[in-house]
Coordinates of C-alpha atoms in Angstrom, one line a residue:
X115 CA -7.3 -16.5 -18.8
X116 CA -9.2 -16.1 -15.5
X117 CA -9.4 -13.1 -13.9
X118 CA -7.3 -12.9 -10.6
X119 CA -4.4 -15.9 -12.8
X120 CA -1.1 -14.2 -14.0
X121 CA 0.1 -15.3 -17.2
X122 CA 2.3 -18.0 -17.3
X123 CA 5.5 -17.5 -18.6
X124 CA 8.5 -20.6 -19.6
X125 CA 9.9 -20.5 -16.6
X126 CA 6.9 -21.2 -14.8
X127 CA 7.2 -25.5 -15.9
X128 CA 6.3 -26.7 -12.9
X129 CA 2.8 -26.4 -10.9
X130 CA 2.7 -23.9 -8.0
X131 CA 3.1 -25.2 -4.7
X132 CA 2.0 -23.0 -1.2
X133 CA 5.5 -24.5 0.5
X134 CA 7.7 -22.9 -2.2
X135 CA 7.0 -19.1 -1.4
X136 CA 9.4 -17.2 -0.8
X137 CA 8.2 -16.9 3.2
X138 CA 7.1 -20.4 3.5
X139 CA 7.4 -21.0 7.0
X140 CA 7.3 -17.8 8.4
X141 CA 5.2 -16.8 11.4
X142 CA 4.1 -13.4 11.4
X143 CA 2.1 -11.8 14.4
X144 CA 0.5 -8.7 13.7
X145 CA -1.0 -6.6 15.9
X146 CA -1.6 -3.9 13.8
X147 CA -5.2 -2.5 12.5
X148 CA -7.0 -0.5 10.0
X149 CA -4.4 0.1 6.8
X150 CA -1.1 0.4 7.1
X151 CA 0.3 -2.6 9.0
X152 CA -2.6 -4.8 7.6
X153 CA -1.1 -4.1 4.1
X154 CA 2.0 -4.6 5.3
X155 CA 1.5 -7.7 6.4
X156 CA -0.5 -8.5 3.3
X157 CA 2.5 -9.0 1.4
X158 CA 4.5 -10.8 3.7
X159 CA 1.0 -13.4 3.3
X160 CA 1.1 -13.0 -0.2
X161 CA 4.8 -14.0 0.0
X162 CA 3.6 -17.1 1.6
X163 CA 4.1 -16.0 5.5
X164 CA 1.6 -17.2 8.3
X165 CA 0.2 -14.0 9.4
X166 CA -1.9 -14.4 13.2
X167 CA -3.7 -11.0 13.4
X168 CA -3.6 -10.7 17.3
X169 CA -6.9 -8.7 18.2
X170 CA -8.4 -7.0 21.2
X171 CA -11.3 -9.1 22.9
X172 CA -13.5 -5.7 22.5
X173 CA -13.8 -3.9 19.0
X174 CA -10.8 -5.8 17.8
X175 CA -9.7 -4.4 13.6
X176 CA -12.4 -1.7 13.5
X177 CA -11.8 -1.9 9.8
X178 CA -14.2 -4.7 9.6
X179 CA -17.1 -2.1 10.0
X180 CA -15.7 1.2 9.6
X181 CA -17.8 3.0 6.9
X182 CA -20.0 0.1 6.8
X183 CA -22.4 -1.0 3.8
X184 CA -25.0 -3.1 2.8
X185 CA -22.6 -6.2 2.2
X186 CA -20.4 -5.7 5.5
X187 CA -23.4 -5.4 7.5
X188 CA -24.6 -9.2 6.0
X189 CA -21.3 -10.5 6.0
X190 CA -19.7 -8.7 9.5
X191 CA -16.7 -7.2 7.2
X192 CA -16.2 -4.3 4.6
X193 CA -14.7 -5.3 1.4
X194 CA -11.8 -3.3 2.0
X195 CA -10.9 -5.2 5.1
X196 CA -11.3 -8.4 3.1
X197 CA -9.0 -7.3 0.6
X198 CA -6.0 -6.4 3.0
X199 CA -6.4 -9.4 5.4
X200 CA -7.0 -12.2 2.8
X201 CA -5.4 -15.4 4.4
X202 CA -4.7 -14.5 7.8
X203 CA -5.9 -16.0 11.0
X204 CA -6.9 -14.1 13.4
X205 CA -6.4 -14.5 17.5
X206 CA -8.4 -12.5 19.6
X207 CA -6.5 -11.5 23.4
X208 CA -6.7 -9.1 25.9
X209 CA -3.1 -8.0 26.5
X210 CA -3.7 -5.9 29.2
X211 CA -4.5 -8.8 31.8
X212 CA -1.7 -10.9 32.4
X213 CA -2.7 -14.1 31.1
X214 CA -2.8 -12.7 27.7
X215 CA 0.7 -11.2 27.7
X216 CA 1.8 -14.6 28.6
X217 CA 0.1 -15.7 25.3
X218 CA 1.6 -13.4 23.5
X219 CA 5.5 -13.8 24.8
X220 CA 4.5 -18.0 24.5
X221 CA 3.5 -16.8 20.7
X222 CA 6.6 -14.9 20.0
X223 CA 8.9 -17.6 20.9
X224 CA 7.9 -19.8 17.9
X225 CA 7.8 -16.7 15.5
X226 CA 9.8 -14.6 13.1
X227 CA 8.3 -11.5 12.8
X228 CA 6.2 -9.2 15.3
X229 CA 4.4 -6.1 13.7
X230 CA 2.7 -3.5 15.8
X231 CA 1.3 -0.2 15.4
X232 CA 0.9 1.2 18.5
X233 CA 1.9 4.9 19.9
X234 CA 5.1 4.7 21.0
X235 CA 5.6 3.9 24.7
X236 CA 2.4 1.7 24.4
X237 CA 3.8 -1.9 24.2
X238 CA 6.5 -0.8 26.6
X239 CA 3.9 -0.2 29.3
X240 CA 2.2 -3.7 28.2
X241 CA 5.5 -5.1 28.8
X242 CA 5.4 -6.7 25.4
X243 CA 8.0 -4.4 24.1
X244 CA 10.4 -5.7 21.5
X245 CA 13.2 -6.8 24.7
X246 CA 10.7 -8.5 26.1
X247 CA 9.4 -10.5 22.9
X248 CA 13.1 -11.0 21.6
X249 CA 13.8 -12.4 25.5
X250 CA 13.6 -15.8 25.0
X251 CA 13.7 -15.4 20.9
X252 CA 16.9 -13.4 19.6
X253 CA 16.2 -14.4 16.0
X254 CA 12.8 -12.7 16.2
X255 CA 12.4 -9.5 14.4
X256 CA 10.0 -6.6 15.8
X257 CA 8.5 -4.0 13.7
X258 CA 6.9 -0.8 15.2
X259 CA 4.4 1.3 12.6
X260 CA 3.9 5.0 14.0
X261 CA 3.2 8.2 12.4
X262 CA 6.4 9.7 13.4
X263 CA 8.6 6.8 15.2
X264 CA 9.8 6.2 18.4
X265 CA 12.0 9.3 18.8
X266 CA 11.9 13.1 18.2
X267 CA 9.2 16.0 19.8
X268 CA 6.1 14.8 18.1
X269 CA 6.6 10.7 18.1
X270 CA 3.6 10.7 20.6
X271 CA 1.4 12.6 18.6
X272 CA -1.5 11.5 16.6
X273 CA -1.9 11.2 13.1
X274 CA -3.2 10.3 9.5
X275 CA -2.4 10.3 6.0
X276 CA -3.1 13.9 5.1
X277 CA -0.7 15.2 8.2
X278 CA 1.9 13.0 7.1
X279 CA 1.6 14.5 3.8
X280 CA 1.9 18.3 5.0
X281 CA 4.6 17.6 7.5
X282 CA 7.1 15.8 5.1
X283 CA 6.2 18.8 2.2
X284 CA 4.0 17.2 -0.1
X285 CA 0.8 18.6 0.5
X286 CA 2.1 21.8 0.0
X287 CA 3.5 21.0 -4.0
X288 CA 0.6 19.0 -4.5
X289 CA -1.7 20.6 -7.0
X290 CA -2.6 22.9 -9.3
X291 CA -1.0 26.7 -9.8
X292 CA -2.7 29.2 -7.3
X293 CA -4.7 26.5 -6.2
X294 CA -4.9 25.0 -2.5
X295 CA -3.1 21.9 -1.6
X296 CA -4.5 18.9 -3.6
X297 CA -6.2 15.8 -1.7
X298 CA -5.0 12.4 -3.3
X299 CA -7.2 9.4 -3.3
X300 CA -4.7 7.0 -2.7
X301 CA -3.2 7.3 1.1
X302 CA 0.3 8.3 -0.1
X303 CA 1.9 8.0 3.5
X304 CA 0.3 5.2 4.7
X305 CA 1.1 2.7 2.1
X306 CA 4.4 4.4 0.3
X307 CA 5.7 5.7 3.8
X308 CA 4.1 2.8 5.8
X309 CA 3.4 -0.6 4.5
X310 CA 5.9 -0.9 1.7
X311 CA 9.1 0.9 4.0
X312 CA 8.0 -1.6 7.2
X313 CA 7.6 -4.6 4.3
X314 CA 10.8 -3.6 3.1
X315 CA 12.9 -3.2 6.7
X316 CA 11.4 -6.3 7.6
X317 CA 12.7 -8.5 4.6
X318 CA 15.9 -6.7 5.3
X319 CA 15.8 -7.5 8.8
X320 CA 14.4 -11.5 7.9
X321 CA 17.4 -12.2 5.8
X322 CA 19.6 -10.6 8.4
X323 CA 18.0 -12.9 11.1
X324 CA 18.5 -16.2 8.5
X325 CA 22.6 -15.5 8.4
X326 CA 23.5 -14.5 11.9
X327 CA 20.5 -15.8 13.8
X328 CA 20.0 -12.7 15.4
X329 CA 17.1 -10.6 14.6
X330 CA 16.6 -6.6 14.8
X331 CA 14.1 -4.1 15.8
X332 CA 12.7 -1.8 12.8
X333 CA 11.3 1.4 13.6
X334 CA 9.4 2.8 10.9
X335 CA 7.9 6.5 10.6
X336 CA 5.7 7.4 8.2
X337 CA 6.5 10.5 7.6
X338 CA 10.1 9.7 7.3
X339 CA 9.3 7.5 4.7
X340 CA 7.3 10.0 2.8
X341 CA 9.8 13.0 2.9
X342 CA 12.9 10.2 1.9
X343 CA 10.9 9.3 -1.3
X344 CA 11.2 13.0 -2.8
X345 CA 14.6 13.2 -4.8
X346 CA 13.3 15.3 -6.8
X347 CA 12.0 18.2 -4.5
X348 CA 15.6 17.5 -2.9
X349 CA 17.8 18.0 -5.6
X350 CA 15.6 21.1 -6.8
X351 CA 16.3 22.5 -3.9
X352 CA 19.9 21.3 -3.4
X353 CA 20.1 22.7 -7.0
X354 CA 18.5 25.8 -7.7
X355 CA 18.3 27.1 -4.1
X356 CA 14.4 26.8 -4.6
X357 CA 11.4 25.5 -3.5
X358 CA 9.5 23.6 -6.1
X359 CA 6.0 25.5 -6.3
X360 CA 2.6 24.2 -6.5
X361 CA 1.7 23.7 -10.2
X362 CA 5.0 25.1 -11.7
X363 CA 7.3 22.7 -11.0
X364 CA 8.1 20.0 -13.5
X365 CA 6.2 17.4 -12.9
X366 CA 3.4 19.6 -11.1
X367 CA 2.1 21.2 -14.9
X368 CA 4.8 23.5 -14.9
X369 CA 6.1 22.8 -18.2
X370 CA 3.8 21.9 -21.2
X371 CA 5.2 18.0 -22.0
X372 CA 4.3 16.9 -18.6
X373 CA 0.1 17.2 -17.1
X374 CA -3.0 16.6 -18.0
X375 CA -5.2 18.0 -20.9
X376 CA -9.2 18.4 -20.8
X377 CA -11.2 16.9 -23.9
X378 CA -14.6 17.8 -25.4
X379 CA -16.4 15.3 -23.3
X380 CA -15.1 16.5 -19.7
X381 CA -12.8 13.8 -19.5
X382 CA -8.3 14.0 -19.2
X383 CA -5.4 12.6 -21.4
X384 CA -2.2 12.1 -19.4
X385 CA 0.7 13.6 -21.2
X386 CA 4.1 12.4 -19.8
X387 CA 6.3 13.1 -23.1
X388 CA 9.8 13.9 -21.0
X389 CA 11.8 13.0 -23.4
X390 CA 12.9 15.1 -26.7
X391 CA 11.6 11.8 -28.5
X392 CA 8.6 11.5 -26.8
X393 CA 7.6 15.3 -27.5
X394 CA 8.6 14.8 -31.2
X395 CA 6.4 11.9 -31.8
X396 CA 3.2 14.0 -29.8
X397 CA 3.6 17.3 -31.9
X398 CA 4.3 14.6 -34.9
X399 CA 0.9 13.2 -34.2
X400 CA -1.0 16.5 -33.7
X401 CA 0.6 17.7 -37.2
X402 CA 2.1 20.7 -35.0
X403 CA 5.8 20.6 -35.7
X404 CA 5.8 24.2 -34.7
X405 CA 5.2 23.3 -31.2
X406 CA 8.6 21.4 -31.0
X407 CA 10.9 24.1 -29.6
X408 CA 8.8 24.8 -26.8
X409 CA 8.9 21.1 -24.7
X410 CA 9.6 22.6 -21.7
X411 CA 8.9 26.4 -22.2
X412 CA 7.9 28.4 -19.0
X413 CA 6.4 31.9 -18.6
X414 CA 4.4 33.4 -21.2
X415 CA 6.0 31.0 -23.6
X416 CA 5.2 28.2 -21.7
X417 CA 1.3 29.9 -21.6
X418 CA 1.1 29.7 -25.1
X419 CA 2.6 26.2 -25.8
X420 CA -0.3 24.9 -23.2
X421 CA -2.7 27.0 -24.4
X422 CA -2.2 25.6 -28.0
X423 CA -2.3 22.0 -26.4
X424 CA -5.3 22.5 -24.8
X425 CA -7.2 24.1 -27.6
X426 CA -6.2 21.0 -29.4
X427 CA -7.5 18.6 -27.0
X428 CA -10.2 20.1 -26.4
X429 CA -11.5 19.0 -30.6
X430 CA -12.1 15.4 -29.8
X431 CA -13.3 13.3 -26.7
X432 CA -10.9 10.9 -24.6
X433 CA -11.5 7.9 -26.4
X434 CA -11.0 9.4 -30.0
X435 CA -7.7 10.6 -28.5
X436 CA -7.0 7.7 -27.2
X437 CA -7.4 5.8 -30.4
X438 CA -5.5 8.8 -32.4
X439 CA -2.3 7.6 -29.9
X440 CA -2.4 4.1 -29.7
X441 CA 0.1 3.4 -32.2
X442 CA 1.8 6.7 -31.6
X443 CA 5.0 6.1 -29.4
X444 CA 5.2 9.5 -27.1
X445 CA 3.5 8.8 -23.3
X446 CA 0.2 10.1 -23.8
X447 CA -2.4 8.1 -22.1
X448 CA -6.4 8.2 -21.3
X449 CA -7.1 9.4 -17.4
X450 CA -9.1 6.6 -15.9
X451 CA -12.2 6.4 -13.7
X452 CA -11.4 3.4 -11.1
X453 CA -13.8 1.5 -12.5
X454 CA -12.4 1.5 -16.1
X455 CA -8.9 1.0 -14.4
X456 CA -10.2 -2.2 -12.9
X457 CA -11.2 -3.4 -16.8
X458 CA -8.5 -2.2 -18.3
X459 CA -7.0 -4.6 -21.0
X460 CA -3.4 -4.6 -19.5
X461 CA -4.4 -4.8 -16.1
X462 CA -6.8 -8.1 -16.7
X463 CA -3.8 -9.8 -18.8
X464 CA -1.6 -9.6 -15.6
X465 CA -4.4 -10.4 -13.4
X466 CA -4.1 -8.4 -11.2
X467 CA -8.2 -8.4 -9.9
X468 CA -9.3 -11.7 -7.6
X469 CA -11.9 -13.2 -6.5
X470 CA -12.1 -14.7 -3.4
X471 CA -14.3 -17.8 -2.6
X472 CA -17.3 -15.5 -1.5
X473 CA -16.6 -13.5 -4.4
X474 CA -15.2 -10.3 -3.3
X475 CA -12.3 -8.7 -5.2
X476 CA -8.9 -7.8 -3.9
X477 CA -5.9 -7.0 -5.9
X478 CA -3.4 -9.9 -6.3
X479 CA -0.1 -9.3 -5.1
X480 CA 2.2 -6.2 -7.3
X481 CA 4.9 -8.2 -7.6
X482 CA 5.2 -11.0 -9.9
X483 CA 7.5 -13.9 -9.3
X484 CA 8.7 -16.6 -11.7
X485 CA 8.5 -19.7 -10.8
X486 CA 5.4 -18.5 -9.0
X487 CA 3.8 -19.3 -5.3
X488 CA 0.5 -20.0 -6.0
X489 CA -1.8 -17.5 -5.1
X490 CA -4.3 -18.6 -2.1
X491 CA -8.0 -16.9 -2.2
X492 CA -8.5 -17.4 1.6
X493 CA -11.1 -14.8 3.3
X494 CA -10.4 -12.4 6.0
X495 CA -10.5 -13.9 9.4
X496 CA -13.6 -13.0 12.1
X497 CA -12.1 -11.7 15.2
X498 CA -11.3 -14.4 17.0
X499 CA -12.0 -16.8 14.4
X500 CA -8.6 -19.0 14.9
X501 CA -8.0 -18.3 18.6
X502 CA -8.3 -22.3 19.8
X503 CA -6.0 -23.2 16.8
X504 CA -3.2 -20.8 17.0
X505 CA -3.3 -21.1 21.4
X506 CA -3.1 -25.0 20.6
X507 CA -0.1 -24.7 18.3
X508 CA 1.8 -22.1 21.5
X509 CA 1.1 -25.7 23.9
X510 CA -2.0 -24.3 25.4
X511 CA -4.4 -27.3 26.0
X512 CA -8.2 -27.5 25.3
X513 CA -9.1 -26.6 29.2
X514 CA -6.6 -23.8 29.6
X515 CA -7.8 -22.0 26.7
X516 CA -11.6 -22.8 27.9
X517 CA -10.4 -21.2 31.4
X518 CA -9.2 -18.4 29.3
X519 CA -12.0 -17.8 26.9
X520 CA -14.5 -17.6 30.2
X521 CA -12.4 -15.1 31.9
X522 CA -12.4 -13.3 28.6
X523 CA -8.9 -13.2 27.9
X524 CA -9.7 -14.9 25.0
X525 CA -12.5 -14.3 22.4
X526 CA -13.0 -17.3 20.4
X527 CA -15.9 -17.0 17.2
X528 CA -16.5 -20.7 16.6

């Protein structure tokens, strides 16, 4: 099986076809940039939408070049903005001249779904807000992306992933006991709190729009999103009257059948063996039968019970561990590098690394849906790139959108 092809299962009889995704149909304009929106509007392309990334005329999606390489410099994009803005087109138009807001309302009378990520108070004083875009559209639904959302003290206030994190209380339970804060690698906030809660309220809002043809505004915080996706720390709290604390808590290394164990190479084995069953079958496999009774021992008990685990680990390299488990039914796993991720045997079977026709990769959509829309490989757009097409499907004719592109309302890459 090719890599980037999901396996096909019975249901999946008939070939794919682009019109029978979910979203076939579906015009999205985004007017978001860098990550969060971007992969937001991913899946809504991957779900078969029409996604028109609506650029400024200057810098336009700065992710294009932001931590530039070798390759982004030959090719004008990064592969990470290739990745998130895979078959999109892009319109590049100065909204702050009046011609272009024109565009833009023309634009949002033909479409479903408006996504923007702008501070709050911007598009208002644009006049592109969501009244005005919903004006002469009632069915369309507007989605604003912000750090903190329209409302409250700091909703004008900037922000990125790691402030997210220590507002909503996650950077502070994140790491290791008597340690600072822990920095994660994946941008917790931005895609949790932002793309997948504005994919989600947007659906919502989509299938609202398709039964009472009127559509809604979605206003979408990141950091609400963030602190509503922590039951845990809630019902600790709500619970014991307690704080869960860095490296002690449960799923933080406080207990010994939940963290991660060094081996003799330098390298990690994930244990997750919550369950009595799970823990059985671990001490089962380590002949250490003695170490049943203390699953979830804490204090100096606790010490011990890791302390033997760790002496154990520490006999044999990952991959000999990881071969000692593999037939061993108890949730302990080899840690990773990305790149060993990436070739990982399960991963490759669901195909879940693409190439595109230039051959970059990108991750193919996590969600798999039977019968399946086929998967399009389309690059990311230059700025500007489908400017003429998209104006020309709004009614704009060849000489109003060459009058536009020489007063620089419009930037057309042709």
């Amino acid at each position: 099986m090719a890599i980037g092809e999901r396996r096909a299962s019975a249901a999946d009889a008939t070939p794919a076809n682009p019109n029978d995704a979910p979203l076939a149909g579906v015009r999205v304009l985004d007017l978001t940039r860098l990550l969060p929106g971007p992969m937001c509007t991913l899946y809504l392309a991957d779900l078969g939408a029409d996604v028109v990334k609506i650029e400024d005329t200057g810098a336009g999606d700065y992710a294009r070049s932001l931590r530039g390489h070798a390759g982004a410099a030959s090719s004008g994009m990064t592969s990470w903005y290739r990745a998130i803005n895979r078959n999109k087109r892009s319109l590049a138009l100065d909204l702050k001249a009046e011609a272009g807001r024109d565009a833009l309302l023309a634009l949002a009378r033909a479409a479903d779904v408006v996504v923007e990520g702008f501070r709050p108070g911007v598009v208002a004083a644009l006049g592109i807000d969501h009244a005005a875009l919903r004006a002469s559209n009632p069915r369309l639904v507007c989605c604003s992306l912000s750090g903190y959302g329209q409302t409250g003290p700091r909703a004008r206030a900037a922000g990125h992933d790691v402030n997210y994190l220590g507002y909503a209380g996650v950077l502070d339970a994140t790491g290791t006991r008597g340690g600072a804060p822990a920095l994660a690698s994946l941008q917790i906030a931005d895609l949790l709190g932002g793309a997948a809660a504005a994919a989600i309220g947007i659906l919502g809002a989509l299938f609202g729009a398709a039964r009472t043809g009127v559509g809604r505004y979605v206003d979408v915080a990141m950091a609400d999103a963030v602190l509503a996706h922590q039951p845990f720390a809630l019902g600790t709290l709500d619970d014991d009257d307690r704080v869960p604390v860095r490296g002690d808590d449960l799923l933080t290394g406080g207990v010994p059948c939940y963290g991660v164990y060094e081996t003799r190479d330098g390298r990690f084995m994930a244990v997750g063996a919550l369950e009595t069953k799970f823990w059985t079958s671990l001490c089962a496999t380590l002949a250490r039968d003695d170490l049943v009774s203390g699953q979830f021992a804490r204090g100096e008990a606790g010490e011990r019970v890791r302390a033997e685990l760790a002496a154990i680990f520490r006999t044999r390299t990952r991959d000999e561990w990881t071969a000692t488990f593999a037939d061993a039914d108890c949730c302990v796993t080899p840690v990773l590098s990305f790149d060993e991720a990436l070739a990982d045997p399960q991963f490759v079977a669901r195909g879940m690394v693409r190439r595109d026709a230039s051959g970059h990769r990108s991750f193919a959509p996590p969600f798999a849906l039977t019968p399946s829309p086929a998967l399009r490989a389309g690059d990311a757009p230059r700025q500007g790139e489908h400017s003429r097409e998209v104006l020309r499907e709004a009614g704009y004719d060849d000489a109003t959108i060459d009058a536009l592109v020489a007063r620089g309302v419009v930037k057309a890459d042709e």
